Coordinates of C-alpha atoms and ligand atoms in Angstrom, one line a residue:
M277 CA 52.8 35.5 -37.6
A278 CA 54.5 32.5 -36.2
V279 CA 52.9 29.1 -36.5
E280 CA 52.1 28.0 -32.9
Q281 CA 54.0 25.2 -31.3
K282 CA 52.8 23.0 -28.5
E283 CA 54.3 22.9 -25.1
L284 CA 56.3 19.9 -24.1
A285 CA 55.2 17.7 -21.2
V286 CA 57.0 14.4 -21.8
G287 CA 55.4 11.4 -20.2
Q288 CA 51.9 12.8 -19.8
E289 CA 49.1 10.7 -21.2
L290 CA 48.1 11.9 -24.7
V291 CA 45.8 9.1 -26.0
R292 CA 44.1 6.4 -24.0
I293 CA 42.7 3.4 -25.7
E294 CA 40.4 1.3 -23.4
D295 CA 39.0 -2.1 -24.3
L296 CA 38.9 -1.3 -28.0
H297 CA 36.9 -3.7 -30.1
T298 CA 36.8 -3.0 -33.9
Q299 CA 35.1 -5.4 -36.2
F300 CA 34.4 -5.9 -39.9
F301 CA 31.0 -7.2 -40.9
T302 CA 31.7 -9.3 -44.0
E303 CA 29.7 -11.8 -46.0
Q304 CA 31.8 -14.6 -44.5
G305 CA 31.1 -13.4 -41.0
I306 CA 32.5 -11.0 -38.4
V307 CA 36.2 -10.2 -38.3
K308 CA 37.3 -9.2 -34.8
A309 CA 40.2 -7.1 -36.1
V310 CA 40.8 -5.5 -32.7
D311 CA 39.6 -7.5 -29.8
G312 CA 39.7 -5.7 -26.5
V313 CA 42.9 -3.8 -26.6
T314 CA 44.0 -1.3 -23.9
F315 CA 47.0 0.9 -23.9
S316 CA 48.1 4.6 -23.7
I317 CA 50.4 6.8 -25.7
E318 CA 52.4 9.3 -23.7
Q319 CA 53.6 12.7 -24.8
G320 CA 57.0 12.8 -26.4
K321 CA 57.3 9.0 -26.5
T322 CA 57.4 6.4 -29.2
L323 CA 55.2 3.4 -28.9
G324 CA 56.2 0.6 -31.3
V325 CA 53.5 -1.8 -32.4
V326 CA 54.6 -5.2 -33.7
G327 CA 53.0 -8.5 -34.7
E328 CA 52.6 -10.7 -37.8
S329 CA 50.5 -9.7 -40.8
G330 CA 46.8 -9.5 -40.0
C331 CA 47.1 -9.0 -36.3
G332 CA 45.2 -5.7 -36.1
K333 CA 48.0 -3.1 -36.1
S334 CA 46.7 -0.9 -38.9
I335 CA 43.1 -1.3 -37.8
T336 CA 44.0 -0.1 -34.3
A337 CA 45.6 3.0 -36.0
M338 CA 42.6 3.5 -38.3
S339 CA 40.3 3.3 -35.3
I340 CA 42.2 6.2 -33.5
M341 CA 42.0 8.2 -36.8
R342 CA 38.4 7.3 -37.3
L343 CA 39.3 6.3 -40.9
L344 CA 37.5 3.0 -40.9
P345 CA 35.2 2.1 -43.8
E346 CA 32.2 2.6 -41.5
P347 CA 29.7 1.1 -41.0
R348 CA 31.1 -2.1 -42.5
G349 CA 34.1 -1.8 -40.3
R350 CA 33.5 0.0 -37.0
I351 CA 34.3 0.4 -33.4
V352 CA 31.7 -1.7 -31.6
K353 CA 33.0 -1.3 -28.0
G354 CA 35.6 0.6 -26.0
K355 CA 36.8 4.2 -25.7
I356 CA 39.6 6.3 -27.2
T357 CA 40.3 9.4 -25.3
F358 CA 42.4 12.3 -26.6
F359 CA 44.0 14.6 -24.0
P360 CA 45.0 17.8 -25.9
P361 CA 48.4 19.0 -24.7
Q362 CA 48.3 22.1 -22.5
Q363 CA 48.4 25.3 -24.4
N364 CA 49.3 28.7 -23.0
N365 CA 48.9 27.1 -19.5
I366 CA 45.3 26.3 -20.2
N367 CA 44.3 22.7 -19.7
Q368 CA 42.0 21.7 -22.5
T369 CA 39.2 19.2 -21.9
S370 CA 39.7 15.7 -23.1
V371 CA 37.8 14.4 -26.2
D372 CA 36.1 11.0 -26.5
I373 CA 37.1 10.2 -30.1
T374 CA 34.7 7.1 -30.2
A375 CA 31.7 9.4 -29.5
L376 CA 32.4 11.8 -32.4
D377 CA 30.8 11.6 -35.8
R378 CA 33.8 10.8 -38.0
H379 CA 32.8 13.5 -40.5
S380 CA 32.2 16.1 -37.8
S381 CA 34.3 19.3 -37.7
Q382 CA 35.6 18.3 -34.3
M383 CA 37.0 15.0 -35.6
R384 CA 38.4 16.7 -38.7
G385 CA 40.0 19.2 -36.4
I386 CA 41.7 16.4 -34.5
R387 CA 42.7 14.4 -37.6
G388 CA 45.6 16.1 -39.3
R389 CA 45.9 18.9 -36.7
H390 CA 46.5 16.9 -33.6
I391 CA 46.8 13.4 -34.9
A392 CA 48.5 12.8 -38.2
M393 CA 49.1 9.6 -40.0
I394 CA 51.6 8.5 -42.6
F395 CA 50.7 5.4 -44.7
Q396 CA 52.9 2.8 -46.2
E397 CA 52.0 3.9 -49.8
P398 CA 52.5 7.6 -50.2
M399 CA 50.3 7.8 -53.2
T400 CA 47.3 7.0 -51.1
S401 CA 47.6 10.4 -49.3
L402 CA 49.2 12.5 -52.0
N403 CA 46.8 13.7 -54.7
P404 CA 48.5 13.3 -58.1
V405 CA 46.7 16.3 -59.7
Y406 CA 48.0 19.0 -57.2
T407 CA 51.6 20.0 -56.5
V408 CA 53.2 18.8 -53.4
G409 CA 53.4 22.4 -52.1
D410 CA 49.8 23.1 -52.7
Q411 CA 48.8 20.0 -50.7
I412 CA 51.0 20.9 -47.7
I413 CA 49.9 24.6 -47.8
E414 CA 46.3 23.4 -47.9
A415 CA 46.8 21.1 -44.9
I416 CA 48.4 24.0 -43.0
Q417 CA 45.6 26.4 -43.8
L418 CA 42.9 23.9 -43.1
H419 CA 44.0 23.7 -39.5
Q420 CA 45.7 27.0 -38.7
Q421 CA 44.7 30.6 -39.1
V422 CA 47.6 31.7 -41.2
D423 CA 47.9 33.5 -44.6
R424 CA 49.1 31.8 -47.7
D425 CA 52.7 33.3 -47.5
T426 CA 53.1 32.1 -44.0
A427 CA 51.8 28.6 -44.9
R428 CA 54.1 28.5 -47.9
A429 CA 57.1 29.4 -45.8
R430 CA 56.2 26.7 -43.3
A431 CA 55.8 24.2 -46.2
I432 CA 59.3 24.9 -47.4
E433 CA 60.6 24.6 -43.9
V434 CA 59.1 21.2 -43.3
L435 CA 60.3 19.9 -46.7
E436 CA 63.7 21.1 -45.7
Q437 CA 63.4 19.3 -42.4
V438 CA 62.8 16.0 -44.1
D439 CA 65.8 16.5 -46.4
I440 CA 64.1 17.3 -49.7
P441 CA 66.8 19.1 -51.6
D442 CA 66.0 22.5 -53.0
P443 CA 62.6 22.8 -51.4
E444 CA 61.9 26.3 -52.8
R445 CA 61.8 24.7 -56.3
R446 CA 60.5 21.2 -55.4
I447 CA 57.5 22.7 -53.7
S448 CA 56.0 23.3 -57.2
E449 CA 56.5 19.7 -58.3
Y450 CA 53.8 17.1 -58.7
P451 CA 54.1 13.9 -56.8
H452 CA 55.0 11.9 -59.9
Q453 CA 58.1 14.2 -60.4
M454 CA 59.5 12.9 -57.1
S455 CA 61.2 9.6 -56.4
G456 CA 59.5 7.1 -54.1
G457 CA 61.7 8.1 -51.2
Q458 CA 61.0 11.8 -51.8
R459 CA 57.3 11.2 -52.0
Q460 CA 57.4 9.3 -48.7
R461 CA 59.3 12.2 -47.2
A462 CA 56.9 14.8 -48.7
M463 CA 54.1 12.9 -47.0
I464 CA 55.9 12.9 -43.7
A465 CA 56.4 16.7 -44.2
M466 CA 52.7 17.1 -44.8
A467 CA 51.9 15.1 -41.7
L468 CA 54.4 17.2 -39.6
S469 CA 53.4 20.6 -41.1
C470 CA 50.8 21.2 -38.4
Y471 CA 52.9 20.1 -35.5
P472 CA 50.7 17.1 -34.6
S473 CA 50.8 15.9 -31.0
L474 CA 50.7 12.3 -32.3
L475 CA 52.2 11.0 -35.5
I476 CA 51.0 7.5 -36.4
A477 CA 53.5 5.9 -38.8
D478 CA 52.2 2.7 -40.4
E479 CA 55.2 0.9 -41.9
P480 CA 56.6 4.3 -42.9
T481 CA 59.8 3.1 -44.5
T482 CA 59.3 -0.6 -45.5
A483 CA 59.2 0.2 -49.2
L484 CA 62.4 2.3 -49.1
D485 CA 66.1 1.4 -49.4
V486 CA 68.1 1.1 -46.2
T487 CA 70.0 4.4 -46.4
I488 CA 66.8 6.5 -47.0
Q489 CA 65.0 4.5 -44.4
A490 CA 67.7 5.3 -41.8
K491 CA 67.6 9.0 -42.8
I492 CA 63.8 9.2 -42.5
L493 CA 63.8 7.6 -39.1
R494 CA 66.5 10.0 -37.9
N495 CA 64.4 12.9 -39.2
M496 CA 61.4 11.7 -37.4
R497 CA 63.3 11.3 -34.1
D498 CA 64.9 14.8 -34.5
L499 CA 61.5 16.3 -35.1
Q500 CA 60.1 14.5 -32.2
Q501 CA 62.8 15.9 -29.9
E502 CA 62.2 19.4 -31.3
Y503 CA 58.4 19.4 -30.9
G504 CA 57.8 16.8 -28.3
M505 CA 55.4 14.9 -30.4
S506 CA 54.5 11.3 -29.7
I507 CA 54.9 8.6 -32.3
M508 CA 53.0 5.4 -32.8
L509 CA 55.2 3.3 -35.0
I510 CA 53.9 0.2 -36.7
T511 CA 56.6 -2.0 -38.2
H512 CA 57.6 -5.6 -38.9
D513 CA 61.2 -4.5 -38.4
L514 CA 62.5 -5.1 -34.9
G515 CA 65.7 -3.3 -35.7
V516 CA 63.6 -0.1 -36.3
I517 CA 61.8 -0.8 -33.0
G518 CA 65.1 -1.1 -31.2
R519 CA 66.3 2.3 -32.6
M520 CA 63.1 4.2 -32.2
A521 CA 60.7 2.9 -29.6
D522 CA 60.5 3.6 -25.9
E523 CA 57.7 1.2 -25.3
V524 CA 56.5 -1.8 -27.4
L525 CA 53.1 -3.3 -27.9
V526 CA 52.9 -6.9 -29.2
M527 CA 49.7 -7.8 -31.0
Y528 CA 48.4 -11.3 -32.0
V529 CA 45.1 -11.8 -33.7
G530 CA 43.5 -8.6 -32.5
K531 CA 44.8 -8.9 -29.0
K532 CA 47.6 -7.3 -27.0
V533 CA 49.7 -10.2 -25.8
E534 CA 52.6 -8.2 -24.3
Q535 CA 53.6 -4.6 -23.5
A536 CA 56.8 -3.3 -22.0
E537 CA 59.6 -0.9 -22.2
V538 CA 61.7 -1.6 -25.3
R539 CA 64.7 -3.0 -23.4
N540 CA 62.4 -5.5 -21.6
I541 CA 60.9 -6.7 -24.8
F542 CA 64.4 -7.3 -26.2
H543 CA 66.1 -8.7 -23.0
N544 CA 63.3 -10.3 -21.2
P545 CA 60.4 -11.1 -23.6
L546 CA 57.8 -13.0 -21.6
H547 CA 55.2 -14.2 -24.1
P548 CA 56.2 -17.2 -26.2
Y549 CA 54.9 -15.3 -29.2
T550 CA 57.2 -12.3 -28.5
Q551 CA 60.1 -14.8 -28.0
G552 CA 59.2 -16.4 -31.3
L553 CA 59.1 -13.0 -33.1
M554 CA 62.6 -12.2 -31.7
K555 CA 64.0 -15.4 -33.1
S556 CA 62.3 -15.1 -36.5
I557 CA 63.0 -11.6 -37.5
P558 CA 66.5 -10.4 -38.5
L559 CA 67.9 -7.8 -36.1
I560 CA 70.4 -5.2 -37.3
G561 CA 73.8 -6.1 -36.0
L562 CA 72.9 -9.7 -35.3
K563 CA 73.0 -10.9 -38.9
D564 CA 74.8 -14.1 -38.1
K565 CA 72.2 -15.3 -35.7
K566 CA 70.2 -18.2 -37.0
L567 CA 66.6 -17.3 -37.7
V568 CA 63.9 -19.7 -36.5
P569 CA 60.4 -19.0 -37.9
I570 CA 57.4 -19.5 -35.6
T571 CA 55.8 -22.7 -36.6
G572 CA 52.3 -22.7 -38.2
S573 CA 50.5 -19.5 -39.2
V574 CA 48.1 -16.9 -37.9
P575 CA 44.6 -18.5 -37.6
S576 CA 41.8 -17.4 -39.9
P577 CA 39.5 -14.8 -38.2
F578 CA 36.6 -17.1 -39.0
N579 CA 38.2 -20.2 -37.4
L580 CA 39.8 -19.1 -34.2
P581 CA 41.0 -21.7 -31.6
T582 CA 39.5 -21.8 -28.2
G583 CA 41.6 -20.6 -25.3
C584 CA 44.7 -18.7 -26.1
Y585 CA 44.9 -17.9 -29.8
F586 CA 48.6 -18.7 -29.8
A587 CA 48.3 -22.1 -28.1
P588 CA 48.3 -24.2 -31.4
R589 CA 51.7 -22.7 -32.3
C590 CA 53.1 -22.3 -28.8
P591 CA 56.1 -24.6 -27.8
Q592 CA 55.1 -24.2 -24.2
A593 CA 51.4 -24.6 -24.4
M594 CA 49.7 -26.4 -21.5
D595 CA 46.2 -28.0 -21.3
R596 CA 44.7 -24.9 -19.7
C597 CA 46.0 -22.7 -22.7
R598 CA 43.8 -24.7 -25.1
R599 CA 40.7 -24.3 -22.9
E600 CA 40.8 -20.8 -21.4
A601 CA 42.0 -17.4 -22.7
P602 CA 44.7 -16.1 -20.3
P603 CA 44.1 -12.8 -18.4
E604 CA 46.6 -10.0 -18.5
T605 CA 49.1 -9.9 -15.6
E606 CA 52.0 -7.6 -14.7
P607 CA 54.9 -9.8 -13.6
E608 CA 57.2 -6.8 -13.2
P609 CA 56.2 -3.1 -13.0
G610 CA 55.1 -1.8 -16.4
H611 CA 55.5 -5.1 -18.1
F612 CA 52.2 -6.6 -19.1
V613 CA 51.6 -10.1 -20.6
S614 CA 48.6 -12.3 -21.3
C615 CA 49.9 -15.9 -20.8
W616 CA 49.2 -18.7 -18.4
L617 CA 52.9 -19.2 -17.8
Y618 CA 52.8 -16.1 -15.6
K619 CA 49.6 -16.7 -13.7
Ligands
LIG724 N1 38.4 -3.7 -45.1 C1 38.5 -4.9 -44.4 N2 37.5 -5.7 -44.5 C2 37.5 -6.9 -43.8 N3 38.5 -7.3 -43.0 C3 39.5 -6.4 -42.9 C4 39.6 -5.2 -43.6 N4 40.7 -4.6 -43.3 C5 41.4 -5.4 -42.4 N5 40.6 -6.5 -42.2 C6 41.0 -7.6 -41.3 O1 41.3 -7.1 -40.0 C7 42.4 -7.9 -39.4 C8 43.4 -6.9 -39.0 O2 44.0 -6.3 -40.1 P1 45.2 -5.2 -40.1 O3 45.2 -4.6 -41.4 O4 45.0 -4.3 -38.9 O5 46.5 -6.1 -39.9 P2 48.0 -5.6 -39.7 O6 48.4 -6.1 -38.4 O7 48.1 -4.2 -40.0 O8 48.7 -6.5 -40.8 P3 49.9 -6.1 -41.8 O9 51.2 -6.3 -41.0 O10 49.8 -7.0 -42.9 O11 49.7 -4.7 -42.3 C9 42.8 -8.9 -40.5 O12 42.2 -10.1 -40.2 C10 42.3 -8.3 -41.8 O13 42.0 -9.3 -42.7
LIG725 MG1 49.0 -3.1 -41.5

């Protein structure tokens, strides 16, 4: 029996995030990790998410997966809607992820089966006491009605797809018998084994050397083209964004400050924060360009400035920026920015 594949409908909305607020309730006070963010992920497309450390990229991803340490960290407002891709010409009804119990069978069905995530550190999702093969087979059998032999064949196939050499033999190895790069690829294989509609990749290659990194990214893109999956790619590396993303979301202190097609982000960045990121991060092929760091640092979540959170660091800040938070505008079609310069 063949493992089912999903139909391709590139460009259709797959996940819609509306006014998402995710907060942590700590002894020091409330951390507004995600503070009113709205965006969509389309089928077959890659959404890149960038922003400095602590700006809410991972927590946005964890909110979609419902993997927050609830109730200490939880979604307090907003809606995340998952639109299952059409199967056998039957339109399935959408699911409000925010309304589900995170332990419910429905949520567990979405997690892994429809939306899979790969983490920066592979050992957090690979269990050291089981073989890599057993873990992938278990993931397949958890979500699909297939016998063990079919699941095993599929596991070997996905290991092959991520370039693990000799997968027939390596499938019986334990995570510690693999190199860091191979473990990372095994984790990607596990995430891909159920043909997820959305792969969330949180800094998937940062810890790896450049050659392996390039190879894994190529793998991910090939698999995306083959299965039409969507990718939400979180990274600090604008070179990776340039190679992989269709659309880019720029986050600063829990807020979306800019969103546009990848070429507009590179050629016409509107927000001074995006412009600052462009000047401060090395871009592949532009090694000679002088890097200019953004002055100052990300404010503490317990001591946020009034008005625009970026104003204290912004070279173009005006009086109004220090008083009032800017609303989002759309200066050109599909290009969104929250900055008073464009109001
Ligand atoms: N378990 C937690 N308890 C309290 N605060 C948290 C927790 N996890 C994250 N935060 C806070 O939420 C905010 C967003 O964190 P997040 O991990 O999403 O940042 P990030 O953009 O992924 O950063 P990085 O690039 O370093 O991975 C930060 O202020 C962070 O300190
Ligand atoms: Mg993170």
